[in-house]
């Protein structure tokens, strides 16, 4: 028929016009496949947040983007996935800031114990000038940081005895994140710290390679640490955030419209995740008690003592990360407190 040659001509014509145009910058929304991986499992608020992110992005791109989600360190631990982002082999990961100090050492200020009193203070500082200043240190390392999500206040579990005083820390072998502040702060308390990736923690606890670990309540429950840990001490010793990372190699291919969709989705899903995590932490405390964990408080007096003991470590790292930056953090916290 007459129709077919006409169609062919049109297709060929489009092709010609297409090649005549400059290859970049990308316009509109392209078809893209995105690999997003995290260390925690699908049930954890972080997993739910990642699923929410997928749903938002796929909807806003009219299905042109497909987000493939990988949970429980299927693509590797925080460090491995972050390296994959730098190399352009993976598009998204959401690690704790703690193991990222090898890339941007200043993230270590969030490893200082007892900085925030509640999650709202953390939100204000992370979403404010200081948090944004730190995100801007990422692009020179091949990473784009779009938002902070909540990991939360960390609490100590172990299989030996309740930790209710600073003296109770002595002699315990505790898994820590791969981070010098954590390692040295625990050393100061007389702990034998054993840094390792999160994906190895359960079996290290089960085989008694370590006596304990520390993580937010939602993580302790969703990873069933209660099955291999008897004692839970509500130390709330540090608030470590998650940071939503995108590969810069990927980011640089995106149109402005795509960048906006991605950024908005990371923030919106992050708000959802924070809220979910706060609710889950309350539920997890009840669930962990019900499942047989012996829970104790860690009093404000003991916290003060711990702070005194750890102070030389904090002073040392304040110099290393920049005293101005540390001061800015405390100033911003005080501002939120209205002081
Ligand atoms: O997905 C995040 C996890 O990989 C990890 O960052 C969790 O806080 C964590 C830990 O203890 O390693």
GROMACS .gro file of C-alpha atoms and ligand atoms in nm:
model
  351
    1UNK     CA    1   0.000   0.000   0.000
    2UNK     CA    2   0.090   0.364  -0.010
    3UNK     CA    3   0.094   0.382   0.367
    4UNK     CA    4   0.398   0.166   0.430
    5UNK     CA    5   0.658   0.355   0.223
    6UNK     CA    6   0.517   0.674   0.380
    7UNK     CA    7   0.575   0.537   0.729
    8UNK     CA    8   0.921   0.415   0.638
    9UNK     CA    9   1.006   0.757   0.503
   10UNK     CA   10   0.888   0.916   0.827
   11UNK     CA   11   1.092   0.678   1.041
   12UNK     CA   12   1.402   0.731   0.826
   13UNK     CA   13   1.342   1.106   0.838
   14UNK     CA   14   1.325   1.103   1.218
   15UNK     CA   15   1.647   0.906   1.228
   16UNK     CA   16   1.820   1.166   1.015
   17UNK     CA   17   1.698   1.454   1.223
   18UNK     CA   18   1.794   1.256   1.533
   19UNK     CA   19   2.155   1.210   1.432
   20UNK     CA   20   2.185   1.572   1.328
   21UNK     CA   21   2.111   1.682   1.686
   22UNK     CA   22   2.381   1.709   1.950
   23UNK     CA   23   2.397   1.401   2.173
   24UNK     CA   24   2.382   1.598   2.499
   25UNK     CA   25   2.241   1.738   2.714
   26UNK     CA   26   1.970   1.475   2.739
   27UNK     CA   27   1.619   1.609   2.693
   28UNK     CA   28   1.302   1.500   2.866
   29UNK     CA   29   1.279   1.154   3.014
   30UNK     CA   30   1.476   0.865   2.866
   31UNK     CA   31   1.421   0.493   2.915
   32UNK     CA   32   1.656   0.389   3.197
   33UNK     CA   33   1.731   0.089   3.413
   34UNK     CA   34   1.840   0.166   3.769
   35UNK     CA   35   2.001  -0.066   4.020
   36UNK     CA   36   1.938   0.038   4.380
   37UNK     CA   37   2.083  -0.167   4.666
   38UNK     CA   38   2.088  -0.145   5.047
   39UNK     CA   39   2.233  -0.351   5.331
   40UNK     CA   40   1.914  -0.388   5.533
   41UNK     CA   41   1.619  -0.609   5.444
   42UNK     CA   42   1.290  -0.540   5.270
   43UNK     CA   43   1.085  -0.527   5.594
   44UNK     CA   44   1.306  -0.267   5.756
   45UNK     CA   45   1.186   0.096   5.719
   46UNK     CA   46   1.484   0.157   5.490
   47UNK     CA   47   1.363  -0.127   5.264
   48UNK     CA   48   1.009   0.013   5.271
   49UNK     CA   49   1.150   0.358   5.192
   50UNK     CA   50   1.340   0.222   4.893
   51UNK     CA   51   1.021   0.060   4.765
   52UNK     CA   52   0.840   0.391   4.807
   53UNK     CA   53   1.120   0.561   4.610
   54UNK     CA   54   1.080   0.307   4.328
   55UNK     CA   55   0.704   0.364   4.317
   56UNK     CA   56   0.740   0.746   4.302
   57UNK     CA   57   1.011   0.743   4.035
   58UNK     CA   58   0.837   0.491   3.812
   59UNK     CA   59   0.512   0.685   3.836
   60UNK     CA   60   0.666   1.027   3.770
   61UNK     CA   61   0.865   0.902   3.469
   62UNK     CA   62   0.552   0.742   3.325
   63UNK     CA   63   0.717   0.400   3.356
   64UNK     CA   64   1.023   0.498   3.149
   65UNK     CA   65   1.251   0.435   3.446
   66UNK     CA   66   1.264   0.092   3.600
   67UNK     CA   67   1.415   0.067   3.946
   68UNK     CA   68   1.549  -0.277   4.038
   69UNK     CA   69   1.571  -0.307   4.416
   70UNK     CA   70   1.826  -0.523   4.598
   71UNK     CA   71   1.803  -0.574   4.975
   72UNK     CA   72   2.016  -0.742   5.246
   73UNK     CA   73   2.352  -0.657   5.084
   74UNK     CA   74   2.273  -0.871   4.776
   75UNK     CA   75   2.494  -0.632   4.580
   76UNK     CA   76   2.753  -0.609   4.859
   77UNK     CA   77   2.802  -0.408   5.177
   78UNK     CA   78   2.794  -0.028   5.211
   79UNK     CA   79   3.159   0.011   5.108
   80UNK     CA   80   3.136  -0.219   4.808
   81UNK     CA   81   2.816  -0.058   4.677
   82UNK     CA   82   2.960   0.292   4.723
   83UNK     CA   83   3.262   0.190   4.514
   84UNK     CA   84   3.027   0.046   4.249
   85UNK     CA   85   2.853   0.387   4.232
   86UNK     CA   86   3.186   0.565   4.184
   87UNK     CA   87   3.266   0.328   3.897
   88UNK     CA   88   2.923   0.369   3.737
   89UNK     CA   89   2.835   0.000   3.787
   90UNK     CA   90   2.541   0.069   4.018
   91UNK     CA   91   2.317   0.377   4.030
   92UNK     CA   92   2.188   0.407   4.388
   93UNK     CA   93   2.273   0.303   4.744
   94UNK     CA   94   2.178   0.436   5.089
   95UNK     CA   95   2.464   0.362   5.332
   96UNK     CA   96   2.523   0.483   5.685
   97UNK     CA   97   2.745   0.790   5.674
   98UNK     CA   98   2.983   0.608   5.915
   99UNK     CA   99   3.164   0.382   5.666
  100UNK     CA  100   3.178   0.675   5.418
  101UNK     CA  101   3.447   0.855   5.618
  102UNK     CA  102   3.710   0.699   5.392
  103UNK     CA  103   3.562   0.911   5.112
  104UNK     CA  104   3.458   1.228   5.299
  105UNK     CA  105   3.622   1.224   5.643
  106UNK     CA  106   3.403   1.512   5.768
  107UNK     CA  107   3.099   1.280   5.781
  108UNK     CA  108   3.271   1.157   6.097
  109UNK     CA  109   3.117   1.442   6.296
  110UNK     CA  110   2.792   1.243   6.289
  111UNK     CA  111   2.974   0.962   6.466
  112UNK     CA  112   3.025   1.174   6.777
  113UNK     CA  113   2.817   1.025   7.059
  114UNK     CA  114   2.529   1.209   7.230
  115UNK     CA  115   2.505   1.505   6.987
  116UNK     CA  116   2.130   1.492   6.919
  117UNK     CA  117   1.863   1.444   7.184
  118UNK     CA  118   1.582   1.349   6.949
  119UNK     CA  119   1.521   1.281   6.578
  120UNK     CA  120   1.378   1.630   6.515
  121UNK     CA  121   1.711   1.786   6.610
  122UNK     CA  122   1.886   1.551   6.370
  123UNK     CA  123   1.641   1.642   6.089
  124UNK     CA  124   1.705   2.014   6.139
  125UNK     CA  125   2.084   1.980   6.127
  126UNK     CA  126   2.095   1.727   5.843
  127UNK     CA  127   1.845   1.916   5.626
  128UNK     CA  128   2.004   2.251   5.719
  129UNK     CA  129   2.327   2.426   5.606
  130UNK     CA  130   2.569   2.182   5.773
  131UNK     CA  131   2.414   1.868   5.626
  132UNK     CA  132   2.404   2.027   5.282
  133UNK     CA  133   2.766   2.146   5.310
  134UNK     CA  134   2.876   1.786   5.366
  135UNK     CA  135   2.673   1.658   5.069
  136UNK     CA  136   2.861   1.907   4.851
  137UNK     CA  137   3.187   1.727   4.929
  138UNK     CA  138   3.064   1.415   4.748
  139UNK     CA  139   3.070   1.503   4.375
  140UNK     CA  140   3.450   1.531   4.359
  141UNK     CA  141   3.452   1.163   4.462
  142UNK     CA  142   3.210   1.050   4.193
  143UNK     CA  143   2.903   1.056   4.419
  144UNK     CA  144   2.591   1.273   4.444
  145UNK     CA  145   2.417   1.295   4.783
  146UNK     CA  146   2.049   1.381   4.752
  147UNK     CA  147   1.904   1.340   5.101
  148UNK     CA  148   1.953   1.204   5.450
  149UNK     CA  149   1.731   0.921   5.562
  150UNK     CA  150   1.702   0.790   5.917
  151UNK     CA  151   1.910   0.507   6.052
  152UNK     CA  152   1.849   0.624   6.407
  153UNK     CA  153   1.977   0.617   6.761
  154UNK     CA  154   2.194   0.314   6.825
  155UNK     CA  155   2.152   0.080   7.121
  156UNK     CA  156   2.383  -0.188   7.256
  157UNK     CA  157   2.299  -0.559   7.264
  158UNK     CA  158   2.517  -0.842   7.395
  159UNK     CA  159   2.506  -1.201   7.511
  160UNK     CA  160   2.701  -1.162   7.839
  161UNK     CA  161   2.533  -0.925   8.086
  162UNK     CA  162   2.323  -0.607   8.113
  163UNK     CA  163   2.515  -0.287   8.040
  164UNK     CA  164   2.373  -0.029   8.280
  165UNK     CA  165   2.691   0.153   8.387
  166UNK     CA  166   3.011   0.259   8.209
  167UNK     CA  167   3.197  -0.015   8.399
  168UNK     CA  168   2.974  -0.279   8.237
  169UNK     CA  169   3.129  -0.207   7.896
  170UNK     CA  170   3.470  -0.331   8.005
  171UNK     CA  171   3.593  -0.648   7.839
  172UNK     CA  172   3.303  -0.689   7.596
  173UNK     CA  173   3.389  -0.773   7.237
  174UNK     CA  174   3.160  -0.558   7.026
  175UNK     CA  175   3.111  -0.538   6.651
  176UNK     CA  176   3.132  -0.177   6.533
  177UNK     CA  177   3.091  -0.014   6.196
  178UNK     CA  178   3.407   0.039   5.990
  179UNK     CA  179   3.475   0.380   6.141
  180UNK     CA  180   3.760   0.512   6.358
  181UNK     CA  181   3.548   0.730   6.586
  182UNK     CA  182   3.332   0.432   6.681
  183UNK     CA  183   3.635   0.207   6.724
  184UNK     CA  184   3.827   0.451   6.946
  185UNK     CA  185   3.528   0.567   7.149
  186UNK     CA  186   3.449   0.204   7.237
  187UNK     CA  187   3.816   0.137   7.313
  188UNK     CA  188   3.813   0.426   7.560
  189UNK     CA  189   3.523   0.253   7.737
  190UNK     CA  190   3.728  -0.066   7.770
  191UNK     CA  191   3.551  -0.249   7.488
  192UNK     CA  192   3.735  -0.470   7.242
  193UNK     CA  193   3.588  -0.332   6.916
  194UNK     CA  194   3.567  -0.552   6.607
  195UNK     CA  195   3.481  -0.356   6.293
  196UNK     CA  196   3.298  -0.549   6.020
  197UNK     CA  197   3.038  -0.505   5.748
  198UNK     CA  198   2.674  -0.527   5.854
  199UNK     CA  199   2.608  -0.839   5.645
  200UNK     CA  200   2.849  -1.039   5.863
  201UNK     CA  201   2.703  -0.936   6.198
  202UNK     CA  202   2.438  -1.204   6.256
  203UNK     CA  203   2.676  -1.496   6.206
  204UNK     CA  204   2.948  -1.326   6.414
  205UNK     CA  205   2.697  -1.299   6.700
  206UNK     CA  206   2.568  -1.651   6.650
  207UNK     CA  207   2.916  -1.807   6.648
  208UNK     CA  208   3.016  -1.588   6.948
  209UNK     CA  209   3.302  -1.435   6.749
  210UNK     CA  210   3.176  -1.116   6.913
  211UNK     CA  211   2.968  -1.069   7.230
  212UNK     CA  212   2.755  -0.787   7.100
  213UNK     CA  213   2.672  -0.515   6.852
  214UNK     CA  214   2.493  -0.183   6.843
  215UNK     CA  215   2.215  -0.068   6.612
  216UNK     CA  216   1.876   0.104   6.618
  217UNK     CA  217   1.584  -0.103   6.754
  218UNK     CA  218   1.419  -0.154   6.414
  219UNK     CA  219   1.741  -0.311   6.285
  220UNK     CA  220   1.786  -0.531   6.590
  221UNK     CA  221   1.436  -0.668   6.541
  222UNK     CA  222   1.425  -0.699   6.163
  223UNK     CA  223   1.759  -0.883   6.160
  224UNK     CA  224   1.651  -1.111   6.445
  225UNK     CA  225   1.953  -1.025   6.658
  226UNK     CA  226   1.731  -1.105   6.958
  227UNK     CA  227   1.765  -1.474   6.865
  228UNK     CA  228   2.137  -1.458   6.944
  229UNK     CA  229   2.150  -1.171   7.197
  230UNK     CA  230   1.996  -1.169   7.544
  231UNK     CA  231   2.064  -0.816   7.673
  232UNK     CA  232   1.948  -0.487   7.527
  233UNK     CA  233   2.073  -0.163   7.683
  234UNK     CA  234   1.896   0.155   7.579
  235UNK     CA  235   2.217   0.353   7.542
  236UNK     CA  236   2.095   0.569   7.249
  237UNK     CA  237   2.463   0.656   7.222
  238UNK     CA  238   2.481   0.792   6.869
  239UNK     CA  239   2.250   0.899   6.587
  240UNK     CA  240   2.403   0.786   6.260
  241UNK     CA  241   2.212   0.891   5.947
  242UNK     CA  242   2.178   0.722   5.611
  243UNK     CA  243   2.271   0.919   5.301
  244UNK     CA  244   2.095   0.866   4.969
  245UNK     CA  245   2.372   0.834   4.709
  246UNK     CA  246   2.360   0.841   4.331
  247UNK     CA  247   2.646   0.753   4.095
  248UNK     CA  248   2.782   1.077   3.944
  249UNK     CA  249   2.853   0.892   3.619
  250UNK     CA  250   2.479   0.819   3.600
  251UNK     CA  251   2.371   1.163   3.724
  252UNK     CA  252   2.573   1.342   3.456
  253UNK     CA  253   2.369   1.166   3.184
  254UNK     CA  254   2.037   1.295   3.316
  255UNK     CA  255   1.828   1.584   3.184
  256UNK     CA  256   1.725   1.858   3.426
  257UNK     CA  257   1.375   1.713   3.433
  258UNK     CA  258   1.510   1.370   3.528
  259UNK     CA  259   1.738   1.517   3.795
  260UNK     CA  260   1.441   1.691   3.952
  261UNK     CA  261   1.227   1.377   3.956
  262UNK     CA  262   1.513   1.180   4.114
  263UNK     CA  263   1.588   1.446   4.377
  264UNK     CA  264   1.224   1.497   4.474
  265UNK     CA  265   1.167   1.122   4.501
  266UNK     CA  266   1.474   1.072   4.723
  267UNK     CA  267   1.348   1.345   4.958
  268UNK     CA  268   0.983   1.237   4.958
  269UNK     CA  269   1.065   0.870   5.015
  270UNK     CA  270   1.308   0.982   5.286
  271UNK     CA  271   1.032   1.164   5.475
  272UNK     CA  272   0.821   0.851   5.457
  273UNK     CA  273   1.112   0.636   5.577
  274UNK     CA  274   1.190   0.866   5.871
  275UNK     CA  275   0.829   0.857   5.987
  276UNK     CA  276   0.805   0.480   5.948
  277UNK     CA  277   1.134   0.428   6.135
  278UNK     CA  278   1.014   0.637   6.429
  279UNK     CA  279   0.694   0.436   6.458
  280UNK     CA  280   0.883   0.110   6.412
  281UNK     CA  281   1.135   0.189   6.685
  282UNK     CA  282   0.854   0.211   6.940
  283UNK     CA  283   0.696  -0.113   6.816
  284UNK     CA  284   1.033  -0.290   6.805
  285UNK     CA  285   1.104  -0.211   7.169
  286UNK     CA  286   0.779  -0.383   7.270
  287UNK     CA  287   0.838  -0.672   7.031
  288UNK     CA  288   1.195  -0.732   7.149
  289UNK     CA  289   1.078  -0.743   7.512
  290UNK     CA  290   0.800  -0.982   7.417
  291UNK     CA  291   1.048  -1.201   7.233
  292UNK     CA  292   1.250  -1.238   7.553
  293UNK     CA  293   1.522  -0.976   7.547
  294UNK     CA  294   1.615  -0.837   7.885
  295UNK     CA  295   1.599  -0.459   7.848
  296UNK     CA  296   1.755  -0.193   8.071
  297UNK     CA  297   1.792   0.184   8.066
  298UNK     CA  298   2.125   0.363   8.060
  299UNK     CA  299   2.084   0.658   8.299
  300UNK     CA  300   2.168   1.023   8.222
  301UNK     CA  301   2.438   1.006   8.494
  302UNK     CA  302   2.608   0.712   8.326
  303UNK     CA  303   2.578   0.888   7.988
  304UNK     CA  304   2.762   1.184   8.138
  305UNK     CA  305   3.036   0.955   8.266
  306UNK     CA  306   3.065   0.792   7.925
  307UNK     CA  307   3.093   1.136   7.765
  308UNK     CA  308   3.380   1.230   7.998
  309UNK     CA  309   3.566   0.910   7.917
  310UNK     CA  310   3.520   0.958   7.543
  311UNK     CA  311   3.608   1.331   7.543
  312UNK     CA  312   3.977   1.293   7.442
  313UNK     CA  313   3.867   1.087   7.140
  314UNK     CA  314   3.617   1.355   7.037
  315UNK     CA  315   3.875   1.633   7.086
  316UNK     CA  316   4.124   1.449   6.867
  317UNK     CA  317   3.874   1.394   6.585
  318UNK     CA  318   3.733   1.747   6.612
  319UNK     CA  319   4.078   1.871   6.512
  320UNK     CA  320   4.096   1.620   6.232
  321UNK     CA  321   3.752   1.696   6.086
  322UNK     CA  322   3.773   2.072   6.144
  323UNK     CA  323   3.685   2.253   6.464
  324UNK     CA  324   3.477   2.508   6.271
  325UNK     CA  325   3.260   2.232   6.130
  326UNK     CA  326   3.213   2.073   6.473
  327UNK     CA  327   3.125   2.412   6.621
  328UNK     CA  328   2.874   2.469   6.341
  329UNK     CA  329   2.709   2.137   6.428
  330UNK     CA  330   2.672   2.224   6.797
  331UNK     CA  331   2.557   2.579   6.710
  332UNK     CA  332   2.287   2.442   6.483
  333UNK     CA  333   2.176   2.193   6.750
  334UNK     CA  334   2.155   2.475   7.005
  335UNK     CA  335   1.956   2.683   6.760
  336UNK     CA  336   1.696   2.406   6.727
  337UNK     CA  337   1.684   2.384   7.106
  338UNK     CA  338   1.623   2.758   7.119
  339UNK     CA  339   1.946   2.823   7.309
  340LIG     O1  340   2.167  -0.047   5.446
  340LIG     C1  341   2.243   0.008   5.550
  340LIG     C2  342   2.327  -0.097   5.617
  340LIG     O2  343   2.411  -0.154   5.520
  340LIG     C3  344   2.414  -0.048   5.731
  340LIG     O3  345   2.457   0.083   5.707
  340LIG     C4  346   2.343  -0.058   5.864
  340LIG     O4  347   2.389   0.081   6.050
  340LIG     C5  348   2.423  -0.014   5.984
  340LIG     C6  349   2.538  -0.095   6.030
  340LIG     O5  350   2.541  -0.122   6.151
  340LIG     O6  351   2.626  -0.132   5.953
   0.00000   0.00000   0.00000
